[in-house]
mmCIF file of C-alpha atoms and ligand atoms in Angstrom:
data_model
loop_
_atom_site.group_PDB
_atom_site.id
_atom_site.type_symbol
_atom_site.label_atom_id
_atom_site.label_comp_id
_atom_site.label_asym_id
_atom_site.label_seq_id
_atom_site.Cartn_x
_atom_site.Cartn_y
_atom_site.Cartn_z
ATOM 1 C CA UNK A 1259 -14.032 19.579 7.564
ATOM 2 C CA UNK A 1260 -11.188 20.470 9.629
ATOM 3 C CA UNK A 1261 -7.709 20.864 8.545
ATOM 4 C CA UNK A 1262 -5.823 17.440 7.847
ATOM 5 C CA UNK A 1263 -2.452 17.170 6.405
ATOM 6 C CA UNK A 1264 -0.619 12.952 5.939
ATOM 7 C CA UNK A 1265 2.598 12.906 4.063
ATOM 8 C CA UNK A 1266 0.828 12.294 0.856
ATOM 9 C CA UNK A 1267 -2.988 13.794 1.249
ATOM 10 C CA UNK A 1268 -4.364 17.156 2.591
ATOM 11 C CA UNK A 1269 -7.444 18.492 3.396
ATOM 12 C CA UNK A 1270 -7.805 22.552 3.244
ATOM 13 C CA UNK A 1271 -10.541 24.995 3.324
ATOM 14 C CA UNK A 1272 -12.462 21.667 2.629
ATOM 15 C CA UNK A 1273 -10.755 21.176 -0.553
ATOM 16 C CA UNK A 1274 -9.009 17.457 -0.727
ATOM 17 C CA UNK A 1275 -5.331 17.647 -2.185
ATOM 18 C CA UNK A 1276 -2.826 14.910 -3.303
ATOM 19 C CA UNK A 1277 0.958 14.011 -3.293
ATOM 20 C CA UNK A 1278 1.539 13.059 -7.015
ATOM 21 C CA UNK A 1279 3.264 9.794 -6.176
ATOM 22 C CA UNK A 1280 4.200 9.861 -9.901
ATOM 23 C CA UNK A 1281 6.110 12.876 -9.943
ATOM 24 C CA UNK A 1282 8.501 12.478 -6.799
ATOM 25 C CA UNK A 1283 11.475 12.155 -6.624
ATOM 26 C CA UNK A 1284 11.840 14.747 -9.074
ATOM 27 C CA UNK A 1285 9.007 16.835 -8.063
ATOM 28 C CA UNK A 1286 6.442 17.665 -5.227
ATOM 29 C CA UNK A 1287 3.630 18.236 -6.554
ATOM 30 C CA UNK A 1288 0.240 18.812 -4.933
ATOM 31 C CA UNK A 1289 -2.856 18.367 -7.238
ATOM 32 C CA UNK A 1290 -6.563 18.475 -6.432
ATOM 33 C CA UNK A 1291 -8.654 15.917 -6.237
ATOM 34 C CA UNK A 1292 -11.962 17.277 -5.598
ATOM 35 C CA UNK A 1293 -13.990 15.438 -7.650
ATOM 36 C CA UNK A 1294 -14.887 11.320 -8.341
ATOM 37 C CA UNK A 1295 -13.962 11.902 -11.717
ATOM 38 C CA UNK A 1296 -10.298 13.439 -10.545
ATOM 39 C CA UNK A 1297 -9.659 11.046 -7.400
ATOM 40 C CA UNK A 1298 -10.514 8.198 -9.975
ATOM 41 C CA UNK A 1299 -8.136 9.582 -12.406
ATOM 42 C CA UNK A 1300 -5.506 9.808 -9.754
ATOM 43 C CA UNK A 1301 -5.855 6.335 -8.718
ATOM 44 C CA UNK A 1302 -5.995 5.001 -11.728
ATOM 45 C CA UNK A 1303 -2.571 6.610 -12.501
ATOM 46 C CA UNK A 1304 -1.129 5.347 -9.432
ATOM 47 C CA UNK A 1305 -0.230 9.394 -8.418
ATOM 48 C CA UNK A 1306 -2.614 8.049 -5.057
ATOM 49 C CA UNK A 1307 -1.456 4.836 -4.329
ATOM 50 C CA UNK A 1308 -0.752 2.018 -1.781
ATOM 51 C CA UNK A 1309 -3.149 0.206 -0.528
ATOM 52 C CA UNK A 1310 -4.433 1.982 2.633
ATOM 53 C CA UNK A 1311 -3.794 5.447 0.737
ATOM 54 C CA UNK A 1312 -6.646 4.429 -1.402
ATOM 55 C CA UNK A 1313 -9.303 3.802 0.757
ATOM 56 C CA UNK A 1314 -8.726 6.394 3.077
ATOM 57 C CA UNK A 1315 -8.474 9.133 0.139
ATOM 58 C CA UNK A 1316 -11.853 7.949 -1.166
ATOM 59 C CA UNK A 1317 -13.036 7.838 2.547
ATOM 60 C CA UNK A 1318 -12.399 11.575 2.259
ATOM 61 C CA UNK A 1319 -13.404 13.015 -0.772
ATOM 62 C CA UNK A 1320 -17.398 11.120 0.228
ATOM 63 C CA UNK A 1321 -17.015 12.943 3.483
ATOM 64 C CA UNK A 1322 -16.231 16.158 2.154
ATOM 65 C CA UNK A 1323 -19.069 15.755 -1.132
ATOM 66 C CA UNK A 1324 -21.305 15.284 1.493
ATOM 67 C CA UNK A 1325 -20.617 18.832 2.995
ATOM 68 C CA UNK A 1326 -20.797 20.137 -0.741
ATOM 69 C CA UNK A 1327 -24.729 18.812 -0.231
ATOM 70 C CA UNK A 1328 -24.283 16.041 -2.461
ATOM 71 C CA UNK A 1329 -27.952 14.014 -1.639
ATOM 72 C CA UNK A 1330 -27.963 10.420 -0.050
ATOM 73 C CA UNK A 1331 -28.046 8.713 -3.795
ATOM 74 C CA UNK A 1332 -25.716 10.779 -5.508
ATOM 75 C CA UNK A 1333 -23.479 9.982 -2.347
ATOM 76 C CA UNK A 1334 -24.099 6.201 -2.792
ATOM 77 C CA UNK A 1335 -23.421 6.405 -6.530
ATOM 78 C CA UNK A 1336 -20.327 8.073 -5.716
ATOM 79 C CA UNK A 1337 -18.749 5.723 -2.967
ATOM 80 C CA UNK A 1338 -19.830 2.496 -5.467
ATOM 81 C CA UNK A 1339 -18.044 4.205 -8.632
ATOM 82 C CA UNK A 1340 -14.945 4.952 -5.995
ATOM 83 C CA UNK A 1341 -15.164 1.209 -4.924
ATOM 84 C CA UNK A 1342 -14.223 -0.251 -8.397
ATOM 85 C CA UNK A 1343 -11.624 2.138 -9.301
ATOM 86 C CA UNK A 1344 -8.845 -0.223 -8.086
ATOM 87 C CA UNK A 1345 -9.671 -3.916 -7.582
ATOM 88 C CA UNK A 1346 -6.803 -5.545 -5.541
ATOM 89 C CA UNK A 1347 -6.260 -3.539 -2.169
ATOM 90 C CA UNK A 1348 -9.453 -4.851 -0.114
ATOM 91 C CA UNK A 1349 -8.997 -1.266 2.063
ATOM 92 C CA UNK A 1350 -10.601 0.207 -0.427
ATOM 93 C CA UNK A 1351 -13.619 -1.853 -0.268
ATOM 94 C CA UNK A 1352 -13.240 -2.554 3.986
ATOM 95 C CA UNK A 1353 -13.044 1.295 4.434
ATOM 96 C CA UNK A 1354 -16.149 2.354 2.193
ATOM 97 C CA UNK A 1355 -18.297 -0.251 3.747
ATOM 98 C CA UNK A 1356 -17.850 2.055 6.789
ATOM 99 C CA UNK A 1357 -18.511 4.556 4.865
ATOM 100 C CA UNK A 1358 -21.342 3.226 3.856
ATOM 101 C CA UNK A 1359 -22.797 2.339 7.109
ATOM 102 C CA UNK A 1360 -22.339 5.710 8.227
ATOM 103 C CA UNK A 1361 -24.066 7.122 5.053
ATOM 104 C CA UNK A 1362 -27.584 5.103 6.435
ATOM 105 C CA UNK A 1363 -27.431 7.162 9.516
ATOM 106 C CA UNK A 1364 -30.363 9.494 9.554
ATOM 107 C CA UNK A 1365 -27.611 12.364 9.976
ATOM 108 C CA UNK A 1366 -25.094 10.711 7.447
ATOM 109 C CA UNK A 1367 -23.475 14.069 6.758
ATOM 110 C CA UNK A 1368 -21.578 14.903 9.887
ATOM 111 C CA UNK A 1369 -21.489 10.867 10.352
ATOM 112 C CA UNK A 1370 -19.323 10.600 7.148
ATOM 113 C CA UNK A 1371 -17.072 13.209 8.269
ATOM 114 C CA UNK A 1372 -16.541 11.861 11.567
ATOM 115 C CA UNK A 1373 -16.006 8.084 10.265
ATOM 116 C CA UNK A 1374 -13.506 9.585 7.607
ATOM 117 C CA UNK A 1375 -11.488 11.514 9.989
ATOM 118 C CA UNK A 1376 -11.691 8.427 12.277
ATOM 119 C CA UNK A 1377 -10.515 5.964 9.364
ATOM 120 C CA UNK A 1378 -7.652 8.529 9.192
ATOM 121 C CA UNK A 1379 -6.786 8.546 13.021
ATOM 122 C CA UNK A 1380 -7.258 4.817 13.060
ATOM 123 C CA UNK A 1381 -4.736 3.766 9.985
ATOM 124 C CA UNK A 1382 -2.010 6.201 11.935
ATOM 125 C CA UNK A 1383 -2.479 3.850 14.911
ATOM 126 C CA UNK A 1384 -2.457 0.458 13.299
ATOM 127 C CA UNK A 1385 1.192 1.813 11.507
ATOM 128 C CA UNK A 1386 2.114 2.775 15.193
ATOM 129 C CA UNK A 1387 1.130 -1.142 16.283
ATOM 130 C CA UNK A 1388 2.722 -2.809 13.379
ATOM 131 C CA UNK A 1389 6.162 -1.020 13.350
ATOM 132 C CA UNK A 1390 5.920 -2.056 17.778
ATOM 133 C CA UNK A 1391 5.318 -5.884 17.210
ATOM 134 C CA UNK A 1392 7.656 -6.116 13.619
ATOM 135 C CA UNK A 1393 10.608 -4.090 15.051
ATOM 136 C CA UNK A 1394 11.009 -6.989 17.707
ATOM 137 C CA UNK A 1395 11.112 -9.618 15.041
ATOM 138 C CA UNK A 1396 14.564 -7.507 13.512
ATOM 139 C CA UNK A 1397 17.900 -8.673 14.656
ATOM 140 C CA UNK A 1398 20.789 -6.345 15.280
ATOM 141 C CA UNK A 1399 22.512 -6.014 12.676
ATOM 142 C CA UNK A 1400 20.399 -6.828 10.026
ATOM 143 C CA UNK A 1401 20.452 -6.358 6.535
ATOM 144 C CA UNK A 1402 16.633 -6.384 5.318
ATOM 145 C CA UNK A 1403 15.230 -6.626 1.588
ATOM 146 C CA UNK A 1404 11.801 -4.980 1.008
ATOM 147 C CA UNK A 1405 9.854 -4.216 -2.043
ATOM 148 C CA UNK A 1406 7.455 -1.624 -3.285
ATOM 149 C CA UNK A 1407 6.796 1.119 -0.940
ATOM 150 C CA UNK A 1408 4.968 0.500 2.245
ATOM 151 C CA UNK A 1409 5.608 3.867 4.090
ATOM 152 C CA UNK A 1410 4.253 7.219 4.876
ATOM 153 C CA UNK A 1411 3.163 7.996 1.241
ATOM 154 C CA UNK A 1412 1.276 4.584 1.220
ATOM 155 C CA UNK A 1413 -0.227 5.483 4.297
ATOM 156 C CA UNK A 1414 -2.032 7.715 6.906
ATOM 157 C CA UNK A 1415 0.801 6.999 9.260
ATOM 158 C CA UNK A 1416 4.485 5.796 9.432
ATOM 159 C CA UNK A 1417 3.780 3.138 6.930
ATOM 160 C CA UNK A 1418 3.340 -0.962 7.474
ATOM 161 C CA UNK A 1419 6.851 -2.695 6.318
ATOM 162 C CA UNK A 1420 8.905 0.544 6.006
ATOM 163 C CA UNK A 1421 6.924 1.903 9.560
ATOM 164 C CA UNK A 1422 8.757 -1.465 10.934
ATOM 165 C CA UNK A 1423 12.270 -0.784 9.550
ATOM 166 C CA UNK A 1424 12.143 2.792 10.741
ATOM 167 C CA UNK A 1425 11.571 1.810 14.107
ATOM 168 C CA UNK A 1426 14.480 -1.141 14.197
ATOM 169 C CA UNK A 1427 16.415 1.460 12.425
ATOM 170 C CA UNK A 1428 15.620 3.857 15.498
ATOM 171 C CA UNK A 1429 16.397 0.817 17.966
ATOM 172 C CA UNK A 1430 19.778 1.074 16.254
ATOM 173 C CA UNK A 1431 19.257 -3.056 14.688
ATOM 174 C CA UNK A 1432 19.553 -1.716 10.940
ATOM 175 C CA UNK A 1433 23.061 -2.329 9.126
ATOM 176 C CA UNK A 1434 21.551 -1.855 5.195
ATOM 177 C CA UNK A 1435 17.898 -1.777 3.432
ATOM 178 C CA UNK A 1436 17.930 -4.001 -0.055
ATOM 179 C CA UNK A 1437 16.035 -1.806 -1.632
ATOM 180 C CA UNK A 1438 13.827 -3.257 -5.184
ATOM 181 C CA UNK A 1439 13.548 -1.069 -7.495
ATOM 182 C CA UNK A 1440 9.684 -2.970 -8.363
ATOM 183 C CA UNK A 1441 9.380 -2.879 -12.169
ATOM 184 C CA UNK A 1442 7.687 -1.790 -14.045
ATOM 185 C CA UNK A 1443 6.072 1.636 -11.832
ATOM 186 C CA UNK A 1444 9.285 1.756 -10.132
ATOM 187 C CA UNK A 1445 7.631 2.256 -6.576
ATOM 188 C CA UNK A 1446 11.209 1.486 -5.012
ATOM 189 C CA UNK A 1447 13.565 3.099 -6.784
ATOM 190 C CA UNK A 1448 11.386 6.519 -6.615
ATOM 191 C CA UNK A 1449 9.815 6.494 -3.957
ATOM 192 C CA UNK A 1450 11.108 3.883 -1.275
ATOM 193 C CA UNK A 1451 14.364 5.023 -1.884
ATOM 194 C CA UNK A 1452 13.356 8.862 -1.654
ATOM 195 C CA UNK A 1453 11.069 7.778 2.339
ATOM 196 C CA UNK A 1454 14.288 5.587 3.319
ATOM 197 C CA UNK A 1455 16.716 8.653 2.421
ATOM 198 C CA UNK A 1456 14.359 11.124 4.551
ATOM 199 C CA UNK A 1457 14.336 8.551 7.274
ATOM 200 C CA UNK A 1458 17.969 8.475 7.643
ATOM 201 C CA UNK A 1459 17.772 4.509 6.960
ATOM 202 C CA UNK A 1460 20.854 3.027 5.154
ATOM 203 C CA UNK A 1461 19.830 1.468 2.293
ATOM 204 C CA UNK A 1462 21.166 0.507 -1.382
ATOM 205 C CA UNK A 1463 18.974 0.494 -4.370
ATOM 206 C CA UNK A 1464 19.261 -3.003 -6.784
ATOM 207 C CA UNK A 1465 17.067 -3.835 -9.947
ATOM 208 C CA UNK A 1466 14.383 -6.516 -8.835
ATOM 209 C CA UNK A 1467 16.618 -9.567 -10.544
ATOM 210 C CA UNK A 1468 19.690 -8.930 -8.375
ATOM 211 C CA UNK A 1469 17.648 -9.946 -5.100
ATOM 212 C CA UNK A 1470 18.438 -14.255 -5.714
ATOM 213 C CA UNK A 1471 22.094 -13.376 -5.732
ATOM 214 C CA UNK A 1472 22.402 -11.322 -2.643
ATOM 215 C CA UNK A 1473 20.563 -13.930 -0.761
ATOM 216 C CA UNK A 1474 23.404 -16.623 -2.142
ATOM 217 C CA UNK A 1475 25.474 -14.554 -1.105
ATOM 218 C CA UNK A 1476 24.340 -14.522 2.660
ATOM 219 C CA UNK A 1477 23.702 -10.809 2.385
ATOM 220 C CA UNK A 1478 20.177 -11.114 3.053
ATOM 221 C CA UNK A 1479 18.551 -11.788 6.549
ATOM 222 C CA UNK A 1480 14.996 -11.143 6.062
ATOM 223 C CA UNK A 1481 12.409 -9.687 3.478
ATOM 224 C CA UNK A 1482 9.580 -7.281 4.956
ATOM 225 C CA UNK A 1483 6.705 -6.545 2.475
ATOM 226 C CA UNK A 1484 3.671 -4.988 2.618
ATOM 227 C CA UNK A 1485 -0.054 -6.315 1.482
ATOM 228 C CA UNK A 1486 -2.887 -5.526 -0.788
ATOM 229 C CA UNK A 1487 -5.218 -8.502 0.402
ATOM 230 C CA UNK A 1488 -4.549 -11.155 3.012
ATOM 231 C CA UNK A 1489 -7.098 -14.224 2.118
ATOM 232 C CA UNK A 1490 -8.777 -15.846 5.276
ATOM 233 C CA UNK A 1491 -5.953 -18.956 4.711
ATOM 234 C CA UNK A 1492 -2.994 -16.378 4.805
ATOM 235 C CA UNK A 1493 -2.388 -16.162 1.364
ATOM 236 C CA UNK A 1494 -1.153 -12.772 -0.057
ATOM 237 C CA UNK A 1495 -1.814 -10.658 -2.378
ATOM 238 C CA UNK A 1496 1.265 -7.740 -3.072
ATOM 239 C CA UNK A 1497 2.660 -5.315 -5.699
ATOM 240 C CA UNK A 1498 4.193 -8.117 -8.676
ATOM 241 C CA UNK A 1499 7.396 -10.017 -7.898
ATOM 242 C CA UNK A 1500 6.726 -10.441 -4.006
ATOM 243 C CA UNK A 1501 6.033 -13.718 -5.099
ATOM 244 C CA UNK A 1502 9.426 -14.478 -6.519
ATOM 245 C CA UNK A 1503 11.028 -12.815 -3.193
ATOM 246 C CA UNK A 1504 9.318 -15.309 -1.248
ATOM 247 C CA UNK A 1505 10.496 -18.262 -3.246
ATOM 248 C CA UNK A 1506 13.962 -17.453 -3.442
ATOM 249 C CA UNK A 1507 13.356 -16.746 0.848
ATOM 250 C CA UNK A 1508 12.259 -20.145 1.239
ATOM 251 C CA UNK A 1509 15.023 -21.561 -0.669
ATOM 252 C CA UNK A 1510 17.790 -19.576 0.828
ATOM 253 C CA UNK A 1511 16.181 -20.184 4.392
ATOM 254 C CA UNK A 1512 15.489 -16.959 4.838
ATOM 255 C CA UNK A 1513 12.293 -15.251 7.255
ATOM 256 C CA UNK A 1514 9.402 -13.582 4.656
ATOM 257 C CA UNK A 1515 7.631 -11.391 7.263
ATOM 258 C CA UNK A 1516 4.331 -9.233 5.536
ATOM 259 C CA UNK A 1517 2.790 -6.395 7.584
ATOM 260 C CA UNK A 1518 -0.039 -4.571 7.109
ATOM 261 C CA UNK A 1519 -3.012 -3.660 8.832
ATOM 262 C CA UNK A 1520 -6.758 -5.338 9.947
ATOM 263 C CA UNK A 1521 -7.813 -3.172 7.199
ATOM 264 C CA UNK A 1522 -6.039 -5.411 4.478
ATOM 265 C CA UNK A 1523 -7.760 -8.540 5.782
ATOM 266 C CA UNK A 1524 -10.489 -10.326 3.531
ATOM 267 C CA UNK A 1525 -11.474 -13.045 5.421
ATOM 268 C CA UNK A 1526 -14.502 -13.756 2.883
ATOM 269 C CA UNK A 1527 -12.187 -14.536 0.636
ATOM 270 C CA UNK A 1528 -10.997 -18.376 0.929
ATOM 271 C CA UNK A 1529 -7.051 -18.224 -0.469
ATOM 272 C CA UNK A 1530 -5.630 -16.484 -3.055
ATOM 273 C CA UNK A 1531 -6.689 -17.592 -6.023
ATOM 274 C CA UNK A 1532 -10.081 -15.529 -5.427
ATOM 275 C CA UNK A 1533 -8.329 -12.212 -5.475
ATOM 276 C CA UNK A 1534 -9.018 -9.931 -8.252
ATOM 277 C CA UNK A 1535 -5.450 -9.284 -9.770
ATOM 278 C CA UNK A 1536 -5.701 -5.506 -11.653
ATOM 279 C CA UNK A 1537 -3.946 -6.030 -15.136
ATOM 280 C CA UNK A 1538 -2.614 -2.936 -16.209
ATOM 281 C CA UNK A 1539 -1.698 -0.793 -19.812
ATOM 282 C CA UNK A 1540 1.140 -2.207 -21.987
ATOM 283 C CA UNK A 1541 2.945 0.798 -22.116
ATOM 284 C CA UNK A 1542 3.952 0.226 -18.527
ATOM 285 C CA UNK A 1543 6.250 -2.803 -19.768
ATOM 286 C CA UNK A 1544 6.855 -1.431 -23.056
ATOM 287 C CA UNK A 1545 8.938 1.789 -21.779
ATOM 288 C CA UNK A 1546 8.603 4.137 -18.793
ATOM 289 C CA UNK A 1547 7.125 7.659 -18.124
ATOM 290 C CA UNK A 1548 7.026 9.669 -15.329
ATOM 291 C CA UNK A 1549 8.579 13.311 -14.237
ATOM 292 C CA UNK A 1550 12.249 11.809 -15.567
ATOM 293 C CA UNK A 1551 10.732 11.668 -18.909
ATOM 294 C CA UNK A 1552 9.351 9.125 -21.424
ATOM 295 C CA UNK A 1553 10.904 6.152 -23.036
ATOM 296 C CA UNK A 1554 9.726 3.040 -25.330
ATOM 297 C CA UNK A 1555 12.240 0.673 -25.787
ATOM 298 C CA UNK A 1556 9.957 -2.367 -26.866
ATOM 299 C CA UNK A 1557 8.731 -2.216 -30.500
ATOM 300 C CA UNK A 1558 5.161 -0.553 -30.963
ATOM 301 C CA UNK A 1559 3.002 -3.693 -31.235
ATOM 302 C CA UNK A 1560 4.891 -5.707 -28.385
ATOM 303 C CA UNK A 1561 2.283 -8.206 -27.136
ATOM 304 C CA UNK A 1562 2.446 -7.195 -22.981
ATOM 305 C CA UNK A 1563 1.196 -9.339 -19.962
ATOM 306 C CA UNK A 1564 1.256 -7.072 -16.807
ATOM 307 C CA UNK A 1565 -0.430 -7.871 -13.705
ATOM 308 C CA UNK A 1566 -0.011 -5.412 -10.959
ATOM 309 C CA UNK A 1567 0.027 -7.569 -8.078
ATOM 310 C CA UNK A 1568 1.023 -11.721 -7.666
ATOM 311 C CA UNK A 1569 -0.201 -14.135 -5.008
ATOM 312 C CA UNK A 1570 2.527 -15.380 -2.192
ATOM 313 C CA UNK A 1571 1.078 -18.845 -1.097
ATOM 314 C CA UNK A 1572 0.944 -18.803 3.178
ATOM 315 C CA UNK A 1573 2.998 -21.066 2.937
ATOM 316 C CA UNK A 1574 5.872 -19.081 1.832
ATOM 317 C CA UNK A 1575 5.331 -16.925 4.725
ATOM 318 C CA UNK A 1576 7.203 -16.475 8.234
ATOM 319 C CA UNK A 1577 4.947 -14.126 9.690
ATOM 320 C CA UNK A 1578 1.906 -11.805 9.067
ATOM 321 C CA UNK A 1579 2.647 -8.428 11.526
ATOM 322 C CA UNK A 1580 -0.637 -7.200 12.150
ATOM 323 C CA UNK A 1581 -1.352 -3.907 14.548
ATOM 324 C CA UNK A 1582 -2.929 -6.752 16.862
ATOM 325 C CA UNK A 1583 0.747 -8.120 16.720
ATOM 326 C CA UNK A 1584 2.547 -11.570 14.405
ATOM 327 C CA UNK A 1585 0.587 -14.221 13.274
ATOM 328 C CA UNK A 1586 2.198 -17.373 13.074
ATOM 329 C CA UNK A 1587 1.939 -19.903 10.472
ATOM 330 C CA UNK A 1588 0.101 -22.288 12.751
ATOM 331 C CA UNK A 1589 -2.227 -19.791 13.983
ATOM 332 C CA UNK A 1590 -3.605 -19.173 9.977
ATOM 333 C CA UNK A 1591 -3.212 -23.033 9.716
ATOM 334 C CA UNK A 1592 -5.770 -22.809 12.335
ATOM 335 C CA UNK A 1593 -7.757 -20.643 10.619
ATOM 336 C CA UNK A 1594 -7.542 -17.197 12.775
ATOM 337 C CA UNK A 1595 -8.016 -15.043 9.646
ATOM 338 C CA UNK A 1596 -11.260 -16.642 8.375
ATOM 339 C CA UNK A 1597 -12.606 -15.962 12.464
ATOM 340 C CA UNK A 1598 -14.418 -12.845 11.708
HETATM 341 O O1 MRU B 65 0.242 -0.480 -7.194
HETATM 342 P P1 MRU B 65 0.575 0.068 -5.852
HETATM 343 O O2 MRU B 65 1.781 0.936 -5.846
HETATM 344 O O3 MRU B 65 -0.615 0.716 -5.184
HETATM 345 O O4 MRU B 65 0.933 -1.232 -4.982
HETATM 346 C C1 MRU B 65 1.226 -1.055 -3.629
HETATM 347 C C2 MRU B 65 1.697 -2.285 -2.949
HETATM 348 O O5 MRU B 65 1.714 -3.363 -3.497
HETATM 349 C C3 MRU B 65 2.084 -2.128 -1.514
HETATM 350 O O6 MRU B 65 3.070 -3.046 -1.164
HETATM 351 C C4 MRU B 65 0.851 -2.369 -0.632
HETATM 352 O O7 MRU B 65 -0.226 -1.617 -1.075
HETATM 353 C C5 MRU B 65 1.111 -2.067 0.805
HETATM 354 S S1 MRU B 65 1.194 -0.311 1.120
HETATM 355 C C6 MRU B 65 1.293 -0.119 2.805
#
C-alpha cells in the first residue's frame, strides 16, 4: 500500500502505525499496530480512539493483511473480531461492512486496499463539509463549549466539532473555546486542549462540573459535540456527560449543535435506547493513569459504574451538522434519518 500519513495513523513500507492518544500531551509516541491482536489492544486502551479513527484504522490494517496473503476466511475472521472490539461508534461497524463487500469481490485484495484508502479520502472530505455548513451556524464573537475531542486525532481529516470551530476560528467569529476536561479518560484536558493550542484557537480548560455555572453566567453561547451513533429518530449517542451539557443547554436556552459524519448514522437503529453503551474498567473512576503517571485515590474495593458514552434525547438537540449540511429538528421529526 502506498504511503499514508493522518495526524494520528500512518501507513509505511506497508507497516500500519499509531498516535498513542494515551500518551500525548506528554509524549508522541508512534507504536505499531500490525496485527488484530495489537490494533485490538490499542483500541481497547483508547491509544486509537474517536469514533471515525476506529473504523478507518481497522479499515486499514484488513487492507494491508490482505497484502500479507492473509486467505478470504482468515480475512473475514479478522474484520468480525475487529468489529466487536468497541461497541458504541457505529463507524466501526458502517466502515467494515464496506470492507466487507469489497472482500466478496473475486479480486478482494487490491479491492480492500482501494476501499480502505477511499474510506480514508472520504472521512477527510466529510470533515471538510461539516466544518463548511457548522462554521455558518457560529456567531461572531462567540464563546463555544465542546467536550471530548472531535478533531484531527479523532479523525482522517480536520475533525467534526473541533473541524467546525477551526474554521469559525479562521473566519475570525471565535472569542474563547470552554474546553471539558471529560472525566474520567480526560480526552479534553489532554488532548482537545493540546489540537486547540496547535490550532491557534483561544480556549480555557474547566473540570466537566464548572460547565452549569458558566452558562448562568451568560458566558456560554453554544455547545458543539461530536457523535458516536446518531439513531434514525436523532437521538445521540456521545463520550459520557454530553448528556448533562445538553440539559443544562436547554435550560439556559442555549443552541446544542452535534456534528459528525454519514458514517456515524445508524438508521436501523430506532432511538437511543438501542445503542450498545461500552461499560468500561473501574480503575478508570477509581484513579487515573496515563504518561503523567498513576494515581488511586478511591479505596481498593470501591464499587464503580462507568459507562463510556450517554444518550442525548433529539430533543435536546438544535442541530445535527452533517457533511450533507444541518438537520433540523423538524426534518428528524420527519423522519430523514430512518430514510435510508
Ligand atoms: O471513548 P472515545 O474517546 O473514543 O470517545 C470519543 C467521543 O465520544 C467523540 O466525541 C466521538 O467519537 C466523535 S469523534 C469525531
Amino acid at each position: 500500500m502506498q504511503t499514508l500519513q493522518t495526524t494520528s495513523l500512518r501507513v509505511s513500507e506497508n507497516q500500519l502505525f499509531i498516535l498513542d492518544q494515551q500518551a500525548l500531551p506528554q509524549a508522541s509516541r508512534w507504536l505499531e499496530a500490525n496485527s488484530v491482536e495489537s490494533l485490538v489492544g490499542h483500541i481497547h486502551a483508547l491509544r486509537v480512539r474517536g469514533a471515525p479513527l476506529i473504523g478507518l484504522s481497522a479499515s486499514l490494517l484488513l487492507a494491508l493483511l490482505a497484502e500479507r496473503g492473509l486467505t478470504r476466511d482468515a480475512l473475514l475472521q479478522a474484520l468480525e473480531i475487529l468489529r466487536a472490539s468497541r461497541p458504541t461508534a457505529v463507524n466501526l461497524m458502517n466502515n467494515l461492512d464496506r470492507m466487507k463487500l469489497a472482500l466478496a469481490e473475486e479480486d478482494f485484495v487490491p479491492a480492500l486496499v482501494t476501499e480502505a484508502l477511499r474510506l480514508i479520502e472520504e472521512d477527510k472530505q466529510l470533515c471538510e463539509s461539516i466544518a463548511v455548513a457548522g462554521s455558518e451556524l457560529v456567531k461572531p464573537g462567540s464563546r463555544l463549549l465542546t467536550h471530548c475531542n472531535t478533531g484531527g486525532l479523532a479523525t482522517a481529516g480536520v475533525g467534526t466539532a473541533i473541524g467546525v470551530i477551526h474554521r469559525a476560528h479562521q473566519q475570525g467569529k471565535i472569542a474563547n473555546v470552554w474546553v471539558d476536561e471529560t472525566r474520567p479518560l480526560l480526552q479534553g484536558g489532554r488532548l482537545t486542549a493540546w489540537e486547540l493550542g496547535e490550532l491557534g484557537v483561544p480556549y480555557q480548560l474547566i473540570t466537566d462540573s464548572m460547565a452549569a455555572s458558566l452558562m448562568a453566567k451568560g458566558e456560554v453561547d453554544a455547545v458543539w459535540v461530536g457523535a458516536d451513533r446518531i439513531a434514525a429518530n436523532g437521538d445521540v449517542a456521545n463520550k459520557i456527560g454530553t448528556y448533562s451539557l445538553a440539559v443544562l443547554a436547554k435550560y439556559h436556552g442555549i443552541p446544542f449543535y452535534v456534528a459528525a459524519p454519514q458514517t456515524t448514522l445508524d438508521s436501523q437503529c430506532p432511538n437511543g435506547d438501542a445503542i450498545p453503551i461500552e461499560q468500561r474498567a473501574a480503575s478508570e473512576v477509581t484513579g487515573v493513569a496515563g504518561s503523567f503517571g498513576a494515581v488511586q485515590w478511591a479505596p481498593e474495593d470501591a464499587k464503580v459504574y462507568n459507562p463510556a458514552f450517554d444518550v442525548t434525547p433529539a430533543a435536546l438537540i438544535s442541530g445535527w451538522v452533517l457533511d450533507t449540511g444541518v438537520v433540523t429538528p423538524e426534518q428528524v421529526a420527519g423522519g430523514i434519518f430512518a430514510i435510508k
